[in-house]
Coordinates of C-alpha atoms and ligand atoms in Angstrom, one line a residue:
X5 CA -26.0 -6.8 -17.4
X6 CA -24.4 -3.6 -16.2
X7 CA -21.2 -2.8 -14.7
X8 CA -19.8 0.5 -13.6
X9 CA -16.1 1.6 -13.2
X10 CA -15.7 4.4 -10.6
X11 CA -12.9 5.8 -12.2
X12 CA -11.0 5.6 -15.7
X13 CA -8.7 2.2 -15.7
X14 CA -6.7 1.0 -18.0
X15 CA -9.3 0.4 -20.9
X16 CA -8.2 -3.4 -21.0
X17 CA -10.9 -4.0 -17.9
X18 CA -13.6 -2.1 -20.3
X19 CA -12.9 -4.4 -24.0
X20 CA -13.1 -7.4 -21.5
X21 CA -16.1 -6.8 -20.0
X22 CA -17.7 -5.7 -23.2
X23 CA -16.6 -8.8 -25.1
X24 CA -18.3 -10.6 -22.5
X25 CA -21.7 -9.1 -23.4
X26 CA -21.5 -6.5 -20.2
X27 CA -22.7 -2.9 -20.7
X28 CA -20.2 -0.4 -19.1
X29 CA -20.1 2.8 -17.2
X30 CA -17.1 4.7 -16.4
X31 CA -17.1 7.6 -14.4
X32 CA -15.9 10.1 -16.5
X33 CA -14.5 12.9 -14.4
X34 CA -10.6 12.4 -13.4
X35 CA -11.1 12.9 -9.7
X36 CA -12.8 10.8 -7.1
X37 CA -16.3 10.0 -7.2
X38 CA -18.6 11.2 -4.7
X39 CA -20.8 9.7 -2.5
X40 CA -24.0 10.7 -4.1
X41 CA -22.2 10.6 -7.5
X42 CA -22.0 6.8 -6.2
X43 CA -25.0 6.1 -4.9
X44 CA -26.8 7.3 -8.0
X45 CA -24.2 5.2 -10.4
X46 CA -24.9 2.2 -8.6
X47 CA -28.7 2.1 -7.8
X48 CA -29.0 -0.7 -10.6
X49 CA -26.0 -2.3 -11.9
X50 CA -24.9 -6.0 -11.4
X51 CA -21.4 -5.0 -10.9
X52 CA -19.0 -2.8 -9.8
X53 CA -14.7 -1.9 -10.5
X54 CA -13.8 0.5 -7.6
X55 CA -11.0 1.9 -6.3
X56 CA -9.1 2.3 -3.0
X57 CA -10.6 5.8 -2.6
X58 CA -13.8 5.3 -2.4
X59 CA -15.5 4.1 0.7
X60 CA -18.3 1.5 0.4
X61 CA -20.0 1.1 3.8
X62 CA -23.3 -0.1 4.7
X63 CA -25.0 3.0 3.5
X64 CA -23.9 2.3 -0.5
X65 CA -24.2 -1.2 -0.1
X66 CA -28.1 -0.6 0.8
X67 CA -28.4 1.5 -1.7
X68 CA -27.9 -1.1 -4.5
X69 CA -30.6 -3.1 -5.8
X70 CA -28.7 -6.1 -8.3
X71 CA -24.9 -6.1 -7.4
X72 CA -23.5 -9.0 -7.2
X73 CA -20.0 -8.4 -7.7
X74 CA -17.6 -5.6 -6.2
X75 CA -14.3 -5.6 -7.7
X76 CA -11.7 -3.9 -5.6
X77 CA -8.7 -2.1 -8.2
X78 CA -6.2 -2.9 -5.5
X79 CA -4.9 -5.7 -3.3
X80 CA -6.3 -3.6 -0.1
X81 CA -9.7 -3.6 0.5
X82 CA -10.2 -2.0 3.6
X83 CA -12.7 0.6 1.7
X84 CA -15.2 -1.9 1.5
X85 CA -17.1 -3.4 4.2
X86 CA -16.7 -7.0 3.0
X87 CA -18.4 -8.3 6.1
X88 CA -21.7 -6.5 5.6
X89 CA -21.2 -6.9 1.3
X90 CA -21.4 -10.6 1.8
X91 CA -24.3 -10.4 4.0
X92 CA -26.0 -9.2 1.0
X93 CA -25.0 -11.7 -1.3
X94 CA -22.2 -9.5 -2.8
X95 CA -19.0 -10.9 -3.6
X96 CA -15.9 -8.9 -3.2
X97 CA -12.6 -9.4 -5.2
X98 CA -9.2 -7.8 -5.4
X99 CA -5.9 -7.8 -7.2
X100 CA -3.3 -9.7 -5.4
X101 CA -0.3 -10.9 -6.9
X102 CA -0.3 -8.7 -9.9
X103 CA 0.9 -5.9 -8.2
X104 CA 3.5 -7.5 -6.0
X105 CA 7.0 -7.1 -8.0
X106 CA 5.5 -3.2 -8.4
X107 CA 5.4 -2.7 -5.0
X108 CA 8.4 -4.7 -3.7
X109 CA 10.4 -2.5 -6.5
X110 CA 8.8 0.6 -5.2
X111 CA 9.4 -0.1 -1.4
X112 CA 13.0 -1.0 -2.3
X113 CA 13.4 2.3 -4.2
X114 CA 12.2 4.1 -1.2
X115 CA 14.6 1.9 1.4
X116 CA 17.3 3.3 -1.0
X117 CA 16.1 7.0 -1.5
X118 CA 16.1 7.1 2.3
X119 CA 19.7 5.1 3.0
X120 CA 21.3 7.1 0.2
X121 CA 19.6 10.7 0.5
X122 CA 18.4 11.0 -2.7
X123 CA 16.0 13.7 -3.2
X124 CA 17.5 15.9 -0.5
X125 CA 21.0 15.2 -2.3
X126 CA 18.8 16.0 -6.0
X127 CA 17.4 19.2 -3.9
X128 CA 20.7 20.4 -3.2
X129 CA 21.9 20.3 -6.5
X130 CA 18.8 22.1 -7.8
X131 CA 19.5 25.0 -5.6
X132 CA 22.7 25.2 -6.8
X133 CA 24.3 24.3 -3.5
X134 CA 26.6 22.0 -5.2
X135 CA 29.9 23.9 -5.2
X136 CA 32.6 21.4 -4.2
X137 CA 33.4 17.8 -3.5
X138 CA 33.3 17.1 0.1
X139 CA 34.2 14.2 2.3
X140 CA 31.3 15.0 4.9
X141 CA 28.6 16.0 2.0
X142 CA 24.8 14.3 2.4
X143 CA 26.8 11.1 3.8
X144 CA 24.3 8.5 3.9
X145 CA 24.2 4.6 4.8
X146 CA 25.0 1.5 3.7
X147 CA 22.5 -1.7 3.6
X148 CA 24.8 -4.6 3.5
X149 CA 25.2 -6.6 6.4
X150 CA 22.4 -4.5 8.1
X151 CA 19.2 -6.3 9.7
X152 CA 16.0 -5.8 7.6
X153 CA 12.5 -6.3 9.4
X154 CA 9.6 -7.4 7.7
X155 CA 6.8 -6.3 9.2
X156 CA 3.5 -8.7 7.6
X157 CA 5.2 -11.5 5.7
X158 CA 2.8 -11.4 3.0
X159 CA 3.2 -11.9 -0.8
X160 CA 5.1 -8.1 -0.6
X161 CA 6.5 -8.4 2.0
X162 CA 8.7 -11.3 1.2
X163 CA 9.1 -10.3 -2.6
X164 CA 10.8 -7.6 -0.5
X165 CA 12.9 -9.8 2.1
X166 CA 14.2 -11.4 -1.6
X167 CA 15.4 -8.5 -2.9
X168 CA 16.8 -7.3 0.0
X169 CA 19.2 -10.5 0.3
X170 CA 20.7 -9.3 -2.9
X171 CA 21.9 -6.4 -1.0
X172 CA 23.4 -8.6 2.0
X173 CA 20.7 -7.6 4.6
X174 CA 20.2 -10.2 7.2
X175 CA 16.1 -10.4 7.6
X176 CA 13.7 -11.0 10.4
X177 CA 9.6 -10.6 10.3
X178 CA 7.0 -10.2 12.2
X179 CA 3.6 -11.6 11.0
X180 CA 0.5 -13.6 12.6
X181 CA 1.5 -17.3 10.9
X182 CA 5.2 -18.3 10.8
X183 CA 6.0 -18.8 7.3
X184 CA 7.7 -21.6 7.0
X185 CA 8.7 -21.7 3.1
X186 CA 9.9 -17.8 3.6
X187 CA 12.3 -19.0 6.7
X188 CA 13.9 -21.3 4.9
X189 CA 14.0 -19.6 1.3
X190 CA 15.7 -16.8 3.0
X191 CA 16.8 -18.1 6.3
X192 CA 14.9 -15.9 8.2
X193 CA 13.1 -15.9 11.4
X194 CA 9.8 -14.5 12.9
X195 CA 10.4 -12.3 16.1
X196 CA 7.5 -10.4 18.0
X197 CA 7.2 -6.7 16.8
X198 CA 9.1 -4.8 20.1
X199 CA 11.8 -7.5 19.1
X200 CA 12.1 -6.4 15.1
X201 CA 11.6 -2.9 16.2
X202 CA 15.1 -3.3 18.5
X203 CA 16.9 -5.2 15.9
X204 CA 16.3 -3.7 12.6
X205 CA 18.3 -1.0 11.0
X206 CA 15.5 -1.0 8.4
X207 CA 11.9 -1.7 9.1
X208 CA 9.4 -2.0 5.9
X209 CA 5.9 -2.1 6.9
X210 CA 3.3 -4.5 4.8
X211 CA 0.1 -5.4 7.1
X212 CA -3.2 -5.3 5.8
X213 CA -5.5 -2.3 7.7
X214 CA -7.8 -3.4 9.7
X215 CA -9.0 -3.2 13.2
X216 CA -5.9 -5.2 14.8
X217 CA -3.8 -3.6 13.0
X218 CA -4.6 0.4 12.9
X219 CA -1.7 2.2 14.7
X220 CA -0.4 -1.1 15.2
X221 CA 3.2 1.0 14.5
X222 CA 3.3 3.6 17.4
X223 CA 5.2 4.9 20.0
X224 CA 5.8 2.0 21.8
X225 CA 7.9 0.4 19.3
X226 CA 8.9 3.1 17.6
X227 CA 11.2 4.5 20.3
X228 CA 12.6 1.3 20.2
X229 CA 14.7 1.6 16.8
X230 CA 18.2 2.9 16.7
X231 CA 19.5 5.8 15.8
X232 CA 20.5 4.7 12.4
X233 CA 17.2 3.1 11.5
X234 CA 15.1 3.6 8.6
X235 CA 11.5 3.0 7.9
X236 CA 9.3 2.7 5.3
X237 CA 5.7 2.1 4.6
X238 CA 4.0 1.4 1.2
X239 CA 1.3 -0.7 2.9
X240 CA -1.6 1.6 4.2
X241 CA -1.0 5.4 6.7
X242 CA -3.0 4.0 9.1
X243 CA -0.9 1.2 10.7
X244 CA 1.4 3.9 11.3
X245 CA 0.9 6.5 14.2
X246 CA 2.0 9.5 12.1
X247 CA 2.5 11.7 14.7
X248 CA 4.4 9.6 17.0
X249 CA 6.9 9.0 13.7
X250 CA 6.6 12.5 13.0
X251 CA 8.4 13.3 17.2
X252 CA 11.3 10.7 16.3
X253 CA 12.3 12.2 12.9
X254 CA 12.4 15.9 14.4
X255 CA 14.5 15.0 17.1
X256 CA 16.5 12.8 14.6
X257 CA 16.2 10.0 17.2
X258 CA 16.8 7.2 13.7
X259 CA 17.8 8.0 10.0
X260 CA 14.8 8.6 8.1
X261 CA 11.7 7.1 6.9
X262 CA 10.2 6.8 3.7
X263 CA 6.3 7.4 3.1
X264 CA 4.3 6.1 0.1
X265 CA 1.0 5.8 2.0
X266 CA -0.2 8.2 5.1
X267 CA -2.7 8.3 7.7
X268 CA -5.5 10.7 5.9
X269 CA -4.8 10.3 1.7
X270 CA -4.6 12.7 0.0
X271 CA -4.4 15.5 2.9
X272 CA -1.3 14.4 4.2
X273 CA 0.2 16.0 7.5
X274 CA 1.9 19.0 6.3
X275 CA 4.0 18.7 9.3
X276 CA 6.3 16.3 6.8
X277 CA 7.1 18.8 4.5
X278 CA 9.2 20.4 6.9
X279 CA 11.6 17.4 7.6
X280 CA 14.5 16.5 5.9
X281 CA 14.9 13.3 7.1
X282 CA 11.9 11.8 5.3
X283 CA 11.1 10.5 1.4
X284 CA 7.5 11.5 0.5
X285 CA 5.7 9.8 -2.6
X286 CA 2.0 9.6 -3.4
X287 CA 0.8 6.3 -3.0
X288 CA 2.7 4.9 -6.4
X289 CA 3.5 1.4 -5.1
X290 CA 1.1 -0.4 -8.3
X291 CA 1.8 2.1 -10.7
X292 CA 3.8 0.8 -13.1
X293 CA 1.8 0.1 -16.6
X294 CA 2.8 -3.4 -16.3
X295 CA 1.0 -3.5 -12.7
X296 CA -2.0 -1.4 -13.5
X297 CA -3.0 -3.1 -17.1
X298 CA -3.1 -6.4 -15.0
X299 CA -5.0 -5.1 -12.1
X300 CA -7.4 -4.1 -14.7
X301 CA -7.5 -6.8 -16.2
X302 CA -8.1 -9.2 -13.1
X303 CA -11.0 -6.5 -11.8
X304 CA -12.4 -7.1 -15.4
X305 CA -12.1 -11.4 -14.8
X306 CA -13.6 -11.2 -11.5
X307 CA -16.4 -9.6 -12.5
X308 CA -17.5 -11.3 -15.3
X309 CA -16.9 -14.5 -13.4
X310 CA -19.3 -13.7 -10.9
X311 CA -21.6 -12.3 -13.7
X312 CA -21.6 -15.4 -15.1
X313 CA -22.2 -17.6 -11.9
X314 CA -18.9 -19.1 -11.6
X315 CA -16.1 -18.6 -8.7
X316 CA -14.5 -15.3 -8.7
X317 CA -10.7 -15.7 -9.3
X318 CA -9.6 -13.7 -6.2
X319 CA -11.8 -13.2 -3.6
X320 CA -12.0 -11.4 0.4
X321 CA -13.7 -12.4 3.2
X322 CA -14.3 -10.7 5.9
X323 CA -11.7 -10.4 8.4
Ligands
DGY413 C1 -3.3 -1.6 -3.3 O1 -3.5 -2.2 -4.3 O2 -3.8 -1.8 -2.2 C2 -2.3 -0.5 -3.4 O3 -2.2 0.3 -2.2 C3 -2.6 0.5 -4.5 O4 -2.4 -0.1 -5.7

Protein backbone atom coordinates (compact mmCIF):
# COMPACT_ATOMS: atom_id res chain seq x y z
CA UNK A 1 0.00 0.00 0.00
CA UNK A 2 0.99 3.50 -0.69
CA UNK A 3 1.35 6.53 1.29
CA UNK A 4 2.46 9.99 0.37
CA UNK A 5 3.93 12.78 2.56
CA UNK A 6 3.23 16.30 1.14
CA UNK A 7 6.15 17.69 2.48
CA UNK A 8 9.62 16.46 4.20
CA UNK A 9 8.85 15.49 8.05
CA UNK A 10 10.88 14.41 10.37
CA UNK A 11 12.08 11.00 8.77
CA UNK A 12 10.83 9.08 11.99
CA UNK A 13 7.05 9.09 10.15
CA UNK A 14 8.87 7.61 6.87
CA UNK A 15 11.10 4.28 8.87
CA UNK A 16 7.66 3.77 10.56
CA UNK A 17 5.56 3.46 7.83
CA UNK A 18 8.14 1.51 5.88
CA UNK A 19 8.71 -1.03 8.70
CA UNK A 20 5.16 -1.54 8.43
CA UNK A 21 5.32 -2.83 4.85
CA UNK A 22 3.97 0.80 3.39
CA UNK A 23 5.70 2.22 0.23
CA UNK A 24 6.36 6.03 0.60
CA UNK A 25 6.32 9.20 -1.30
CA UNK A 26 7.64 12.38 -0.01
CA UNK A 27 7.27 15.42 -1.91
CA UNK A 28 10.57 16.38 -2.49
CA UNK A 29 10.60 20.14 -3.05
CA UNK A 30 11.00 22.37 0.23
CA UNK A 31 8.02 24.55 -0.47
CA UNK A 32 4.35 23.84 -0.48
CA UNK A 33 2.78 21.56 -2.80
CA UNK A 34 0.54 22.59 -5.32
CA UNK A 35 -2.72 21.78 -6.18
CA UNK A 36 -2.12 19.87 -9.25
CA UNK A 37 1.27 18.71 -7.81
CA UNK A 38 -1.49 17.22 -5.29
CA UNK A 39 -3.86 15.97 -7.25
CA UNK A 40 -1.45 14.02 -9.35
CA UNK A 41 0.42 12.58 -6.05
CA UNK A 42 -2.66 11.39 -4.72
CA UNK A 43 -4.71 9.85 -7.67
CA UNK A 44 -3.78 6.23 -6.11
CA UNK A 45 -2.38 6.03 -2.76
CA UNK A 46 -4.11 4.50 0.40
CA UNK A 47 -2.87 7.22 2.47
CA UNK A 48 -1.93 10.47 2.97
CA UNK A 49 0.60 12.76 5.87
CA UNK A 50 -0.30 16.48 5.02
CA UNK A 51 0.23 19.49 6.37
CA UNK A 52 -1.61 22.71 7.58
CA UNK A 53 -0.81 24.38 4.28
CA UNK A 54 -2.35 22.54 2.02
CA UNK A 55 -6.05 22.75 1.43
CA UNK A 56 -7.94 19.46 0.81
CA UNK A 57 -11.53 20.33 -0.30
CA UNK A 58 -13.96 18.38 -2.09
CA UNK A 59 -12.17 18.87 -5.38
CA UNK A 60 -8.84 16.65 -4.05
CA UNK A 61 -10.96 14.46 -2.12
CA UNK A 62 -12.75 13.40 -5.57
CA UNK A 63 -9.85 13.14 -7.06
CA UNK A 64 -8.59 10.05 -5.07
CA UNK A 65 -9.38 6.75 -5.98
CA UNK A 66 -8.01 4.31 -2.56
CA UNK A 67 -7.49 6.78 0.37
CA UNK A 68 -8.49 5.73 3.25
CA UNK A 69 -6.50 7.62 5.67
CA UNK A 70 -5.60 11.48 5.84
CA UNK A 71 -3.23 12.33 8.43
CA UNK A 72 -3.32 15.88 9.41
CA UNK A 73 0.73 17.05 10.72
CA UNK A 74 -0.96 19.38 13.08
CA UNK A 75 -3.59 19.54 15.84
CA UNK A 76 -5.66 22.02 13.40
CA UNK A 77 -7.37 20.60 10.78
CA UNK A 78 -9.34 23.19 9.36
CA UNK A 79 -7.52 22.52 5.83
CA UNK A 80 -9.40 19.49 5.39
CA UNK A 81 -12.97 19.13 4.76
CA UNK A 82 -13.45 16.29 7.34
CA UNK A 83 -17.24 16.45 6.74
CA UNK A 84 -17.09 15.64 3.07
CA UNK A 85 -13.63 13.18 3.76
CA UNK A 86 -15.75 11.01 5.84
CA UNK A 87 -18.53 10.91 3.46
CA UNK A 88 -16.17 9.05 1.37
CA UNK A 89 -15.07 6.68 3.78
CA UNK A 90 -11.81 8.62 4.52
CA UNK A 91 -10.65 8.87 7.91
CA UNK A 92 -9.02 11.96 9.16
CA UNK A 93 -6.39 12.11 12.10
CA UNK A 94 -4.35 14.80 13.77
CA UNK A 95 -1.69 15.41 16.44
CA UNK A 96 -3.11 16.62 19.59
CA UNK A 97 -1.41 16.45 22.75
CA UNK A 98 2.09 16.05 21.36
CA UNK A 99 2.39 19.51 20.52
CA UNK A 100 0.75 21.08 23.58
CA UNK A 101 3.80 21.91 26.11
CA UNK A 102 5.43 23.43 22.50
CA UNK A 103 2.80 25.67 22.08
CA UNK A 104 1.94 26.68 25.68
CA UNK A 105 5.91 27.50 25.93
CA UNK A 106 5.69 29.38 22.76
CA UNK A 107 2.52 31.42 23.65
CA UNK A 108 4.16 32.18 27.02
CA UNK A 109 7.32 33.36 25.29
CA UNK A 110 5.25 35.69 23.24
CA UNK A 111 3.01 36.96 26.49
CA UNK A 112 6.55 37.87 27.76
CA UNK A 113 8.19 39.36 24.55
CA UNK A 114 5.19 41.55 24.49
CA UNK A 115 4.95 42.51 28.46
CA UNK A 116 8.69 43.01 28.57
CA UNK A 117 9.55 44.63 25.00
CA UNK A 118 11.80 42.37 23.87
CA UNK A 119 12.62 42.61 20.30
CA UNK A 120 11.96 46.30 20.17
CA UNK A 121 14.36 46.56 23.30
CA UNK A 122 16.91 43.84 21.12
CA UNK A 123 16.25 46.41 18.02
CA UNK A 124 17.34 49.27 19.88
CA UNK A 125 20.40 47.87 20.87
CA UNK A 126 21.18 46.66 17.39
CA UNK A 127 21.02 50.19 16.11
CA UNK A 128 23.21 51.22 18.52
CA UNK A 129 20.70 53.42 20.34
CA UNK A 130 21.83 52.10 23.58
CA UNK A 131 23.89 54.96 24.94
CA UNK A 132 22.79 55.30 28.65
CA UNK A 133 20.89 53.81 31.45
CA UNK A 134 17.63 55.39 31.80
CA UNK A 135 14.77 55.31 34.25
CA UNK A 136 12.03 55.84 31.50
CA UNK A 137 13.88 53.48 28.78
CA UNK A 138 11.43 50.71 26.84
CA UNK A 139 9.55 50.38 30.35
CA UNK A 140 7.35 47.57 29.98
CA UNK A 141 4.80 45.56 32.32
CA UNK A 142 4.53 43.31 34.91
CA UNK A 143 2.26 39.95 34.95
CA UNK A 144 1.87 39.24 38.53
CA UNK A 145 -1.25 39.86 40.03
CA UNK A 146 -2.67 40.67 36.50
CA UNK A 147 -5.93 38.89 35.07
CA UNK A 148 -5.11 36.30 32.28
CA UNK A 149 -8.07 35.29 29.89
CA UNK A 150 -8.21 32.12 28.28
CA UNK A 151 -9.91 32.30 25.28
CA UNK A 152 -10.84 28.18 24.28
CA UNK A 153 -10.06 26.13 27.34
CA UNK A 154 -8.59 23.39 25.37
CA UNK A 155 -5.57 21.11 26.06
CA UNK A 156 -3.35 24.62 25.18
CA UNK A 157 -5.09 26.63 26.49
CA UNK A 158 -4.97 25.43 29.97
CA UNK A 159 -1.33 24.11 29.74
CA UNK A 160 -1.15 27.84 29.36
CA UNK A 161 -3.57 29.04 32.31
CA UNK A 162 -0.80 26.51 34.42
CA UNK A 163 1.97 28.23 33.57
CA UNK A 164 0.63 31.38 33.92
CA UNK A 165 -0.18 30.74 37.74
CA UNK A 166 3.48 30.40 38.28
CA UNK A 167 3.67 33.96 37.36
CA UNK A 168 0.75 35.06 39.84
CA UNK A 169 -1.85 35.84 37.17
CA UNK A 170 -5.29 35.42 38.28
CA UNK A 171 -7.25 33.42 35.20
CA UNK A 172 -10.62 33.47 33.71
CA UNK A 173 -11.74 31.57 30.22
CA UNK A 174 -14.08 31.62 27.88
CA UNK A 175 -14.89 28.34 26.07
CA UNK A 176 -18.28 26.35 24.86
CA UNK A 177 -18.25 23.56 27.91
CA UNK A 178 -17.31 24.68 31.46
CA UNK A 179 -14.39 22.75 32.46
CA UNK A 180 -14.81 21.68 35.55
CA UNK A 181 -11.33 19.87 36.38
CA UNK A 182 -9.48 23.29 34.90
CA UNK A 183 -11.75 25.46 37.54
CA UNK A 184 -10.79 23.78 40.18
CA UNK A 185 -7.06 22.81 39.27
CA UNK A 186 -6.56 26.47 38.84
CA UNK A 187 -9.42 28.10 40.50
CA UNK A 188 -10.65 29.63 37.64
CA UNK A 189 -13.88 30.66 36.20
CA UNK A 190 -15.62 30.69 32.79
CA UNK A 191 -17.04 34.29 31.85
CA UNK A 192 -18.69 35.11 28.38
CA UNK A 193 -16.16 36.64 25.88
CA UNK A 194 -17.35 40.73 26.11
CA UNK A 195 -16.80 39.76 29.93
CA UNK A 196 -12.94 38.30 29.51
CA UNK A 197 -12.32 40.97 26.97
CA UNK A 198 -13.22 43.79 29.93
CA UNK A 199 -11.30 41.97 32.60
CA UNK A 200 -8.18 40.74 31.21
CA UNK A 201 -4.92 42.53 31.13
CA UNK A 202 -3.71 39.61 28.97
CA UNK A 203 -5.92 37.71 26.51
CA UNK A 204 -4.39 34.43 24.75
CA UNK A 205 -6.46 33.17 22.04
CA UNK A 206 -6.74 29.16 21.49
CA UNK A 207 -10.11 28.24 19.56
CA UNK A 208 -10.24 25.91 16.83
CA UNK A 209 -11.19 27.73 13.16
CA UNK A 210 -14.14 27.05 11.99
CA UNK A 211 -17.30 28.61 10.99
CA UNK A 212 -18.46 29.83 14.65
CA UNK A 213 -15.48 30.87 15.32
CA UNK A 214 -13.88 32.94 12.26
CA UNK A 215 -13.47 36.58 13.43
CA UNK A 216 -14.96 35.42 16.42
CA UNK A 217 -12.19 38.22 18.02
CA UNK A 218 -13.28 41.65 16.44
CA UNK A 219 -14.16 44.84 17.07
CA UNK A 220 -16.73 44.38 19.31
CA UNK A 221 -14.67 42.94 21.96
CA UNK A 222 -11.71 44.26 21.17
CA UNK A 223 -12.47 47.88 22.11
CA UNK A 224 -13.35 46.50 25.13
CA UNK A 225 -9.70 45.77 26.64
CA UNK A 226 -7.81 48.27 28.61
CA UNK A 227 -5.20 50.31 27.84
CA UNK A 228 -2.62 48.09 29.32
CA UNK A 229 -3.76 44.89 27.66
CA UNK A 230 -1.99 42.46 25.79
CA UNK A 231 -2.95 39.88 23.36
CA UNK A 232 -1.70 37.04 21.80
CA UNK A 233 -2.69 34.49 19.36
CA UNK A 234 -0.78 31.16 18.48
CA UNK A 235 -4.13 29.38 17.60
CA UNK A 236 -5.18 30.22 13.83
CA UNK A 237 -5.23 34.34 12.05
CA UNK A 238 -8.58 33.87 11.29
CA UNK A 239 -10.42 34.07 14.62
CA UNK A 240 -8.86 37.29 14.74
CA UNK A 241 -10.15 40.36 12.75
CA UNK A 242 -6.69 41.61 11.86
CA UNK A 243 -7.66 44.80 10.77
CA UNK A 244 -9.84 45.76 13.60
CA UNK A 245 -6.56 44.71 15.98
CA UNK A 246 -4.44 46.46 13.56
CA UNK A 247 -6.84 50.24 14.46
CA UNK A 248 -6.30 49.55 18.39
CA UNK A 249 -2.49 49.04 18.20
CA UNK A 250 -2.04 52.30 16.00
CA UNK A 251 -3.81 54.38 18.20
CA UNK A 252 -2.13 52.55 21.19
CA UNK A 253 -5.62 52.09 22.61
CA UNK A 254 -3.88 48.57 24.88
CA UNK A 255 -0.14 47.46 25.20
CA UNK A 256 0.69 45.25 22.47
CA UNK A 257 -0.15 42.03 20.90
CA UNK A 258 1.81 39.23 19.97
CA UNK A 259 1.19 37.24 16.49
CA UNK A 260 2.36 33.68 15.72
CA UNK A 261 -0.52 32.90 13.32
CA UNK A 262 -2.33 35.64 10.95
CA UNK A 263 -5.33 35.87 8.86
CA UNK A 264 -3.72 35.03 5.17
CA UNK A 265 -0.29 32.72 6.02
CA UNK A 266 2.26 33.37 4.70
CA UNK A 267 1.25 36.91 3.11
CA UNK A 268 0.84 38.57 6.22
CA UNK A 269 -0.60 42.16 6.39
CA UNK A 270 2.32 44.34 5.90
CA UNK A 271 0.53 46.92 7.72
CA UNK A 272 2.25 45.07 11.07
CA UNK A 273 5.59 45.76 10.10
CA UNK A 274 5.06 49.24 10.80
CA UNK A 275 4.01 48.92 14.45
CA UNK A 276 5.97 48.83 17.35
CA UNK A 277 3.67 47.64 19.62
CA UNK A 278 3.43 44.20 18.20
CA UNK A 279 5.65 40.68 18.43
CA UNK A 280 5.63 39.00 14.94
CA UNK A 281 6.69 35.18 14.66
CA UNK A 282 5.97 32.74 11.85
CA UNK A 283 3.67 30.26 12.91
CA UNK A 284 6.54 28.36 15.26
CA UNK A 285 4.17 27.32 18.10
CA UNK A 286 5.06 23.09 17.38
CA UNK A 287 8.41 23.61 16.32
CA UNK A 288 10.46 22.38 18.74
CA UNK A 289 12.34 18.90 17.69
CA UNK A 290 10.84 17.39 20.57
CA UNK A 291 7.21 18.48 19.22
CA UNK A 292 7.71 17.85 15.51
CA UNK A 293 9.55 14.22 15.85
CA UNK A 294 6.31 13.20 17.84
CA UNK A 295 3.88 14.73 15.48
CA UNK A 296 5.56 12.66 13.02
CA UNK A 297 5.55 10.02 14.57
CA UNK A 298 1.74 10.01 15.60
CA UNK A 299 0.87 11.02 11.58
CA UNK A 300 2.98 7.83 10.93
CA UNK A 301 0.65 5.61 13.81
CA UNK A 302 -2.48 6.88 12.46
CA UNK A 303 -1.89 5.86 9.23
CA UNK A 304 -0.78 2.53 9.47
CA UNK A 305 -3.56 1.93 11.92
CA UNK A 306 -6.10 2.68 9.52
CA UNK A 307 -3.96 0.79 6.91
CA UNK A 308 -4.27 -2.02 8.80
CA UNK A 309 -8.09 -1.83 9.63
CA UNK A 310 -7.85 -1.00 13.15
CA UNK A 311 -9.02 2.51 15.03
CA UNK A 312 -6.94 5.43 14.26
CA UNK A 313 -5.28 6.72 17.48
CA UNK A 314 -6.54 10.40 17.12
CA UNK A 315 -9.18 11.00 15.04
CA UNK A 316 -11.65 14.41 13.77
CA UNK A 317 -15.00 14.50 13.00
CA UNK A 318 -16.67 16.90 11.42
CA UNK A 319 -17.64 19.82 13.27
C1 LIG B 1 -1.11 23.00 14.60
O1 LIG B 1 -0.66 21.89 14.84
O2 LIG B 1 -2.29 23.18 14.34
C2 LIG B 1 -0.17 24.15 14.68
O3 LIG B 1 -0.74 25.34 14.29
C3 LIG B 1 1.07 23.91 13.85
O4 LIG B 1 1.82 22.96 14.38
Amino acid sequence: MKVFITRKIPVIAKDLLEKNGLSVKEFAKDRAITKEELIRNTKNVDGIISLLTDKIDSSIIDNLKNCKVIANFAVGYNNIDVEYANSKGIIVTNTPDVLTDSTAELTIALILACAKRIPESETFLRDGKFVAWKPQLLLGVELKNKTLGIVGAGRIGREVAKRAKAFGMKIIYFDRNKREEFQNDTGTKKVSLNKLFSTAEVVSLHLPLNEKTHHIINKSNLTLLKKNAIIVNTARGEILNENDLIDLLKQKKIFSAGFDVYENEPNFNKKLLKLDNVVLLPHIGSATIEARNAMAELAAKNVISVLKKNKPITPVLGD
